[in-house]
Short mmCIF file of C-alpha atoms and ligand atoms in Angstrom, two decimals:
data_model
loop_
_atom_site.label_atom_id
_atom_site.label_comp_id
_atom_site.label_asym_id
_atom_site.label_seq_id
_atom_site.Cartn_x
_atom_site.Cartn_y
_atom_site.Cartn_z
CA UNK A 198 0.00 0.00 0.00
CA UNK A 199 1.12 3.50 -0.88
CA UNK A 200 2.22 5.85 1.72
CA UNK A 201 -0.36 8.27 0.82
CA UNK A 202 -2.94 5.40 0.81
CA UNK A 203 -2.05 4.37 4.36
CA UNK A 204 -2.09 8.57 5.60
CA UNK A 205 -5.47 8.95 3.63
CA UNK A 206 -6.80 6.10 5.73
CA UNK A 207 -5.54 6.91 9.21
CA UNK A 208 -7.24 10.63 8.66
CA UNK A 209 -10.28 8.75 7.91
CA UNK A 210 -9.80 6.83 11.08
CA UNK A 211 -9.21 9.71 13.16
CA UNK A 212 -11.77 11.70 11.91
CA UNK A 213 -14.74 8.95 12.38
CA UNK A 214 -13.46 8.09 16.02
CA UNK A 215 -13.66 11.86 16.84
CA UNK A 216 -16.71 11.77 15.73
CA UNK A 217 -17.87 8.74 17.37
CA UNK A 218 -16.74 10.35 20.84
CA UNK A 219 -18.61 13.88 20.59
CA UNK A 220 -21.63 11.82 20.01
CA UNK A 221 -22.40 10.96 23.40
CA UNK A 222 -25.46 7.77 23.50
CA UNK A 223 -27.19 8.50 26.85
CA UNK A 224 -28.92 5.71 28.60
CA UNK A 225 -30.78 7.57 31.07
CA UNK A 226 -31.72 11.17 31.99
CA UNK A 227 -33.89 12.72 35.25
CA UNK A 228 -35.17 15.09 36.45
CA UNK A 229 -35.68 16.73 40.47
CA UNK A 230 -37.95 19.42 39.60
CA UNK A 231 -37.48 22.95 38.19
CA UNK A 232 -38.09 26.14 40.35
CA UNK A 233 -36.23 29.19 41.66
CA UNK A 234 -33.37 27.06 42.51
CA UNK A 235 -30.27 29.92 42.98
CA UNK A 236 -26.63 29.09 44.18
CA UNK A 237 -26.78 31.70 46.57
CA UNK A 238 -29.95 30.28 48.14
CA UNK A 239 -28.10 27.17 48.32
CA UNK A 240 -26.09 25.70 51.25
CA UNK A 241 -22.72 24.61 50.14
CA UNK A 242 -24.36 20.58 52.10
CA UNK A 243 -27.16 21.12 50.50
CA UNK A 244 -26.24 21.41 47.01
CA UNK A 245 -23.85 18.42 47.84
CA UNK A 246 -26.61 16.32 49.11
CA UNK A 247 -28.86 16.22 46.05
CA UNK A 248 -25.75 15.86 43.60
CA UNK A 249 -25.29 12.74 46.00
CA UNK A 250 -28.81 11.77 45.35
CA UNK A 251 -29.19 12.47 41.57
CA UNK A 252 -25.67 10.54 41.53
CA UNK A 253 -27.39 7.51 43.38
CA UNK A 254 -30.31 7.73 41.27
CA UNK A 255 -28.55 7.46 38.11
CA UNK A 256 -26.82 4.30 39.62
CA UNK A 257 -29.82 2.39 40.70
CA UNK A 258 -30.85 2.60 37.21
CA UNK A 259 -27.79 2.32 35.57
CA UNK A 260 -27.47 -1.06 37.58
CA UNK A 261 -30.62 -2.20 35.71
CA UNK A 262 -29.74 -1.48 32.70
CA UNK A 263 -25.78 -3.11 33.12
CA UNK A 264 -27.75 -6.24 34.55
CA UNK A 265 -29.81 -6.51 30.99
CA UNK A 266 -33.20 -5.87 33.13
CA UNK A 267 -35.59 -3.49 30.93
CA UNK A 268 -35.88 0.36 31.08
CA UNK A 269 -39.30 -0.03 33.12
CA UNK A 270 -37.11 -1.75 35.71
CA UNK A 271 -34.41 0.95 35.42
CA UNK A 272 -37.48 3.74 35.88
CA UNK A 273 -38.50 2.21 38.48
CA UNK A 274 -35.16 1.63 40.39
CA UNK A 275 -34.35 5.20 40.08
CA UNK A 276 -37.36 7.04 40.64
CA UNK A 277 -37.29 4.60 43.95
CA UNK A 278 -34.22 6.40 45.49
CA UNK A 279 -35.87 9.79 44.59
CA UNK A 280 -39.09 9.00 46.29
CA UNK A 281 -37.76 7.75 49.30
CA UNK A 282 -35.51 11.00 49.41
CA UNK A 283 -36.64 14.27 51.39
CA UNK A 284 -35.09 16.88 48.77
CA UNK A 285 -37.63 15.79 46.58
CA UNK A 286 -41.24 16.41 46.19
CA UNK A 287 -42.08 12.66 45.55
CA UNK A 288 -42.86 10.35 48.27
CA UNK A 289 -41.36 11.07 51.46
CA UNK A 290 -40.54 14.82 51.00
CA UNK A 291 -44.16 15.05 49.00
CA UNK A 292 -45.55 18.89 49.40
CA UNK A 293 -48.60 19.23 50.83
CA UNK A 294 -52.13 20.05 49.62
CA UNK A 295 -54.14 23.10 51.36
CA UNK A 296 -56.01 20.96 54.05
CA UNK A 297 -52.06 19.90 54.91
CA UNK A 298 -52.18 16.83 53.56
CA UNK A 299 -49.86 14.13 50.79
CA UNK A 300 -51.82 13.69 47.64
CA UNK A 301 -49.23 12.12 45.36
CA UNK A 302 -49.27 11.20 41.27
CA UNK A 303 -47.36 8.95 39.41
CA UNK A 304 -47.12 7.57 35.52
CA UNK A 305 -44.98 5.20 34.07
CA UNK A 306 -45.11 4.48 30.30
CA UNK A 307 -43.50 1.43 27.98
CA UNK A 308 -42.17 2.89 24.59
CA UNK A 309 -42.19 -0.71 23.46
CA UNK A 310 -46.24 -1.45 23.73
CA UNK A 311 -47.26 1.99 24.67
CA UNK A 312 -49.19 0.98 27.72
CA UNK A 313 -49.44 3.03 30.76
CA UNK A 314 -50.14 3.10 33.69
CA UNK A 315 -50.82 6.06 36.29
CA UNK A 316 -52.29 6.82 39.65
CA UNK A 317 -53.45 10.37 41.18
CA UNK A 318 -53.84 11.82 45.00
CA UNK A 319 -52.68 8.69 46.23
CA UNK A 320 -51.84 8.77 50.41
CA UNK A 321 -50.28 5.63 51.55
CA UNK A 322 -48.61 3.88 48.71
CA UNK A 323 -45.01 4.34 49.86
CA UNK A 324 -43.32 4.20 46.34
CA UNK A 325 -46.72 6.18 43.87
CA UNK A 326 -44.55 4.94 40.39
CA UNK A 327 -44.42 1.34 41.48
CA UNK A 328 -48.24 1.43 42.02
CA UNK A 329 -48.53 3.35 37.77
CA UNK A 330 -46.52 0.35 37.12
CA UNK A 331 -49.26 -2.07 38.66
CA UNK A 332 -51.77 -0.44 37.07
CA UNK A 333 -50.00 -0.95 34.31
CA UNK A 334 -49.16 -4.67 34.86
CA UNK A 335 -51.83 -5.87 36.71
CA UNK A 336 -55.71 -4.31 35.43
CA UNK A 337 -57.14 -3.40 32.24
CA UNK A 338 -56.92 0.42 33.15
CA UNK A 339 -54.87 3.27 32.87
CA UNK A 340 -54.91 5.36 35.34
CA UNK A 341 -56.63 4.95 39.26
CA UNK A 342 -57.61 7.64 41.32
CA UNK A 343 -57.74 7.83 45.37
CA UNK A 344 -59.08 5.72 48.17
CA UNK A 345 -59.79 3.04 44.82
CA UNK A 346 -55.72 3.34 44.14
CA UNK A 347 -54.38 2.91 47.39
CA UNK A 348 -56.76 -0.10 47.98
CA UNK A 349 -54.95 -1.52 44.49
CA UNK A 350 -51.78 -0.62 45.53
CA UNK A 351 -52.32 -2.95 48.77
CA UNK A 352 -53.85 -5.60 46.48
CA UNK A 353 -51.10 -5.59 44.61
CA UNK A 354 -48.91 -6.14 47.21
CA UNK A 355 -47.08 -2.83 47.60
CA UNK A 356 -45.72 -1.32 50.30
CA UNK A 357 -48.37 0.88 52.41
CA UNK A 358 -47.37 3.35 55.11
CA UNK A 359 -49.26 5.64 57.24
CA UNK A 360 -50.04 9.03 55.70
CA UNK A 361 -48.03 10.36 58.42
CA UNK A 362 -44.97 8.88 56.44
CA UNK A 363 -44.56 11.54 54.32
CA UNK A 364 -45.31 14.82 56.87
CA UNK A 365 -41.60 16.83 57.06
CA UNK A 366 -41.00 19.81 58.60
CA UNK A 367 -39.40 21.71 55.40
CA UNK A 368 -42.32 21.30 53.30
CA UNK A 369 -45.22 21.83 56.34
CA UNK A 370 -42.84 25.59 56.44
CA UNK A 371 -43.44 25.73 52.61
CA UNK A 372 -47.17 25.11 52.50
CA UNK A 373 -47.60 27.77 55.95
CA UNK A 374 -45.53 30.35 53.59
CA UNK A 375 -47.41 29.59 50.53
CA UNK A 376 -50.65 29.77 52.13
CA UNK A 377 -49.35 33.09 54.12
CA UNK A 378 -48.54 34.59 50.09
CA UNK A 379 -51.14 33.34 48.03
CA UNK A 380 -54.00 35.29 50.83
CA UNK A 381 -51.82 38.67 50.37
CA UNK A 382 -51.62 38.31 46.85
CA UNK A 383 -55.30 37.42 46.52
CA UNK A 384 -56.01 40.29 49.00
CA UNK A 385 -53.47 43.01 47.21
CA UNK A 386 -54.00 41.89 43.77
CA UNK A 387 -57.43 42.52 42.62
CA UNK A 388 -57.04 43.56 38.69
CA UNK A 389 -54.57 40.50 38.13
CA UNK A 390 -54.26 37.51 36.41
CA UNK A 391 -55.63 34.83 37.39
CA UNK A 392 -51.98 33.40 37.47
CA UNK A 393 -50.56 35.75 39.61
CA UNK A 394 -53.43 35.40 42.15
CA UNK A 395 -53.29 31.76 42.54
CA UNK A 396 -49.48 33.56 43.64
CA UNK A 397 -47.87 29.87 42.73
CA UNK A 398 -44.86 31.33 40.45
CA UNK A 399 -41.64 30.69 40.99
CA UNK A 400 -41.55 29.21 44.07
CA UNK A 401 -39.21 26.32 44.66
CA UNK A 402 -40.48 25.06 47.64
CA UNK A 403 -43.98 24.18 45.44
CA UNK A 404 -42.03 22.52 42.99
CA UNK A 405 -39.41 19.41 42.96
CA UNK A 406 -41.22 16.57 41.12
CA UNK A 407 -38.98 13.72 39.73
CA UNK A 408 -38.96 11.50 36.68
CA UNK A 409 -36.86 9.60 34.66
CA UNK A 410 -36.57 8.00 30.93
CA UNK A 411 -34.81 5.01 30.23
CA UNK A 412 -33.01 2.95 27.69
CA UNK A 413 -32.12 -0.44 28.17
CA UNK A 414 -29.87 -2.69 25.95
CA UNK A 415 -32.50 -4.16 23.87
CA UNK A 416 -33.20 -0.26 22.61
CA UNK A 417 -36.20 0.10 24.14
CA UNK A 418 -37.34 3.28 26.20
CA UNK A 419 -39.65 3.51 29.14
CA UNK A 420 -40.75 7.12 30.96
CA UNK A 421 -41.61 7.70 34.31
CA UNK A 422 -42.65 10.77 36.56
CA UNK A 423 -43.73 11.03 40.41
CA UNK A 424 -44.71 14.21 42.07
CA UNK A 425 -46.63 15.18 45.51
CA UNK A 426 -47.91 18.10 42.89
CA UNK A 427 -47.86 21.89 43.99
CA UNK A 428 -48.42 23.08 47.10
CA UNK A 429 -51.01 24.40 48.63
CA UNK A 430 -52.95 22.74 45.73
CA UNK A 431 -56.76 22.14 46.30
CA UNK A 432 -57.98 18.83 47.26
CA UNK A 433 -58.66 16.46 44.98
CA UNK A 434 -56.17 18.85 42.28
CA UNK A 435 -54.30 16.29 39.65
CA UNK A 436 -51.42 17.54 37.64
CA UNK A 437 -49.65 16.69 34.46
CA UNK A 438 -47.53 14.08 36.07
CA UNK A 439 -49.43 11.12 35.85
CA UNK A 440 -51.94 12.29 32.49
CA UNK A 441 -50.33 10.41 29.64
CA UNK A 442 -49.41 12.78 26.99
CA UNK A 443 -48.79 16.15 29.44
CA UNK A 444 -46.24 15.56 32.05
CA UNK A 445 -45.58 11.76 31.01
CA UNK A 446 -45.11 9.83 27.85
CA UNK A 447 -43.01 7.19 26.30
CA UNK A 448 -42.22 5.57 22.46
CA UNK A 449 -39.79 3.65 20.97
CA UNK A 450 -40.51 5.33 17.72
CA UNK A 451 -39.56 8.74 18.96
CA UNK A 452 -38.88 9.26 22.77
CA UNK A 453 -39.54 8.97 26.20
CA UNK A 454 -40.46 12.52 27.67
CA UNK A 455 -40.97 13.81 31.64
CA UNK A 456 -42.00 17.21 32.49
CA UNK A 457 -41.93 19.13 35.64
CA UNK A 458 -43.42 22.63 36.72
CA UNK A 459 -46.24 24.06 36.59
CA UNK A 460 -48.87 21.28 35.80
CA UNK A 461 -51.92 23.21 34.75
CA UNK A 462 -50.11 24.93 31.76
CA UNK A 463 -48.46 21.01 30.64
CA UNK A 464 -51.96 19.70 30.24
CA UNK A 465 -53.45 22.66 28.19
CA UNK A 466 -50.19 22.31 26.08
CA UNK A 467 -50.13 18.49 26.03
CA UNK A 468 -46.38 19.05 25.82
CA UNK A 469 -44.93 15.60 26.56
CA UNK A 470 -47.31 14.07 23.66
CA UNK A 471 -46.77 16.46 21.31
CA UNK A 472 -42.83 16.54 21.64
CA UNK A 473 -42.89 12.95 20.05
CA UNK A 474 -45.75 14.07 17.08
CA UNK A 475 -43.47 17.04 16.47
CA UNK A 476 -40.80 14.11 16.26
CA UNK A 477 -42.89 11.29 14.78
CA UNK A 478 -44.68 14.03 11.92
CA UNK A 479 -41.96 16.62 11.46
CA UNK A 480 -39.05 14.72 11.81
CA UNK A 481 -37.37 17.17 14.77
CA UNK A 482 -35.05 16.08 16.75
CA UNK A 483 -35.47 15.52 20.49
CA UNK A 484 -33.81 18.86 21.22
CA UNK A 485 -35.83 20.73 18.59
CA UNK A 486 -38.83 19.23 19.87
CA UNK A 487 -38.76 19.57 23.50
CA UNK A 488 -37.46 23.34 22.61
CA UNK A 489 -40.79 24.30 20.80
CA UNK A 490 -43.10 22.19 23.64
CA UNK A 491 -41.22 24.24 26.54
CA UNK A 492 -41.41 27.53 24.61
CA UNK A 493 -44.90 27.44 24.16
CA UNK A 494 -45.68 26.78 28.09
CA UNK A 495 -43.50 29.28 28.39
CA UNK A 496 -45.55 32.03 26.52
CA UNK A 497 -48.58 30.77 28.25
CA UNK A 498 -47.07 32.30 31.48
CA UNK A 499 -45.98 28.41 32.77
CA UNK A 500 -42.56 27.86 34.22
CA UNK A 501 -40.80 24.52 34.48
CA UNK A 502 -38.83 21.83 32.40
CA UNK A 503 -38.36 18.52 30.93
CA UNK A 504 -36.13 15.51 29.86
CA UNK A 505 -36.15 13.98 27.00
CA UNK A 506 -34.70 10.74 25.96
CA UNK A 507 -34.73 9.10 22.09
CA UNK A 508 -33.46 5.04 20.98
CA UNK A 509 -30.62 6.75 20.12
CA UNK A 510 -29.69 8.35 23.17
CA UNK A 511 -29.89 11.68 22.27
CA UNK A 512 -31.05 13.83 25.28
CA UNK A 513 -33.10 17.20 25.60
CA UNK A 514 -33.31 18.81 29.26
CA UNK A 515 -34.57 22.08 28.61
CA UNK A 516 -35.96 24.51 31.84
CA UNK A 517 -37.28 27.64 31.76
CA UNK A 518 -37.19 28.71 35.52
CA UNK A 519 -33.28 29.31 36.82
CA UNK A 520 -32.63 25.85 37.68
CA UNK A 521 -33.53 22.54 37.51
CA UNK A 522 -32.01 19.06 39.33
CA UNK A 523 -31.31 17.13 36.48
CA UNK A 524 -28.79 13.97 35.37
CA UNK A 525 -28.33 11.67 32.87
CA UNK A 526 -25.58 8.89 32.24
CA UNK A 527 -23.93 7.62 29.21
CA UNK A 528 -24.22 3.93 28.00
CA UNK A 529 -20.17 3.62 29.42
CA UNK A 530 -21.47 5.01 32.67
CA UNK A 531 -20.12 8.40 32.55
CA UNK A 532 -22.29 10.42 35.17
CA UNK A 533 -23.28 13.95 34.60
CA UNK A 534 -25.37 16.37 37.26
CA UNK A 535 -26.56 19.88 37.02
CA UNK A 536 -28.47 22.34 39.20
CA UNK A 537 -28.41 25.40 37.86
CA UNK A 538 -28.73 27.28 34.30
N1 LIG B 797 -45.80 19.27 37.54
C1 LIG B 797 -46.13 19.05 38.91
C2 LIG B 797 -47.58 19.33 39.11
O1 LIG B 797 -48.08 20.30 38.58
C3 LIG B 797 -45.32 19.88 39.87
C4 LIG B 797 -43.83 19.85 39.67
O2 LIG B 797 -43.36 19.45 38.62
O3 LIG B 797 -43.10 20.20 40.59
O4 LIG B 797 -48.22 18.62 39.85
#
């Protein structure tokens, strides 16, 4: 072989493993919440305790994945260790509704089959996504509501705590602050929107829902989100988070898609659904996509973010609030965590 051959084809070489390396494949990406989340609000602990929980999150699932188990299982996993964490409002750490109580919401969603599964104002299931998943799994339904999920739940043979599981003292302070705002604003602010009387912008302690998409080694992606919703919320108030096709949604053909925020404004705008037509009928790309879903919410006057996940492991984690708890992992393990913008 000619000299010049043998240069021509080490370039070549070069060139295609350079490129090979800047295209990261992601296996998994989630989500904390979005909100006012500032660094100089933050304690320098604080901000090392959820990196250290993101960081285990991303594990759990990561585990799953390594072991050949199936991106529900890797969902699952990781939205586990988020639930049973305080930082987060998802489980134990859930905020609390007006009448001070844990009404929590969960979806999980196969990209394989497209089924479902989801359950809303849920108040003993310790771990809400692993009751979406027996939904799921185990009935002909979608999505179960209340007293009628929890008793499922127990039938199903998940674990069921006492409401007062989920009571902390950080988010009883939030919901005595947010009720202490929303009457002055409501008092002060009689020619407003309706938006600013409800007074539930930008407020991090009402946010901090978590959720997580998945791909496992078989390529195929699964989508999960769990939230105690906003706080202060009316009884009986459902968000996005478990309504398949606003907060949650999942398919192989395009992508697997969790929001956080601001629920109210992610069901009018069906965003999570309508990131994968804008991908499935316009060809976008994740990150074009979950760009034009976002922006719209965000011209509605609704603040918050996603993640975004296609069978190619490209990843979108767009926010429009100043931060959002968010991580994702590569398929060689490589761990990444942000906070802020
Ligand atoms: N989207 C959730 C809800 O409206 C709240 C959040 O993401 O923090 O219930």
């Amino acid at each position: 072989m000619k000299i010049s051959k043998l240069f021509a084809i080490i370039l070549i070489s070069l060139f295609t493993l350079n490129v090979a390396a800047q295209q990261k494949k992601y296996v998994m990406v989630i989500h904390g919440g979005a909100g006012t989340i500032l660094k100089k609000n933050m304690t320098p602990e604080k901000e090392a305790a959820y990196i250290a929980v993101l960081t285990k999150a991303l594990q759990a699932g990561y585990a799953q994945i390594k072991k050949g188990k199936t991106s529900l299982d890797a969902v699952e996993a990781t939205i586990h260790v988020l639930e049973d964490d305080p930082h987060f409002n998802a489980g134990k750490g859930a905020v609390f509704t007006h009448e001070g109580k844990n009404e929590m919401d969960a979806a999980i969603m196969d990209g394989k089959t497209l089924m479902a599964g989801a359950v809303a104002g849920v108040t003993t299931i310790k771990n809400p996504i692993s009751a979406a998943r027996a939904v799921m799994e185990k009935s002909e339904h979608v999505m179960m509501v209340g007293a009628g999920a929890d008793q499922f739940a127990k039938e199903a043979g998940l674990e069921i705590v006492d409401p007062k599981y989920f009571w902390t003292q950080e988010r009883w302070d939030g919901l005595q602050q947010a009720i202490k705002e929303d009457s002055t604003k409501a008092v002060l602010d009689h020619g407003s929107k309706k938006s600013d009387l409800l007074g539930i912008k930008n407020h991090d302690y009402k946010f901090g829902t978590v959720g997580c998409v998945a791909l496992d080694q078989a390529g195929n992606l699964a989508a999960g989100t769990s939230t105690g919703g906003m706080t202060n919320k009316k009884y009986g108030r459902v968000g996005d988070a478990p309504i398949i096709g606003a907060g949650t949604y999942c398919n192989n053909e395009t992508a697997g898609i969790s929001c956080t925020g601001w629920g109210e404004f992610y069901i009018r705008n069906v965003v999570a659904k309508t990131i994968s037509d804008l991908m499935e009928y316009k060809s976008l790309s994740v990150v074009e996509a979950s760009k034009i879903a976002l922006d719209k919410v965000g011209k509605m006057g609704g603040d918050g973010g996603l993640i975004a996940l296609d069978r190619k492991g490209n990843i979108a984690m767009p926010f429009n609030t100043e931060g959002m708890y968010r991580g994702a992992i590569t398929v060689d393990g490589k761990i990444e965590v942000s906070i802020y913008k």
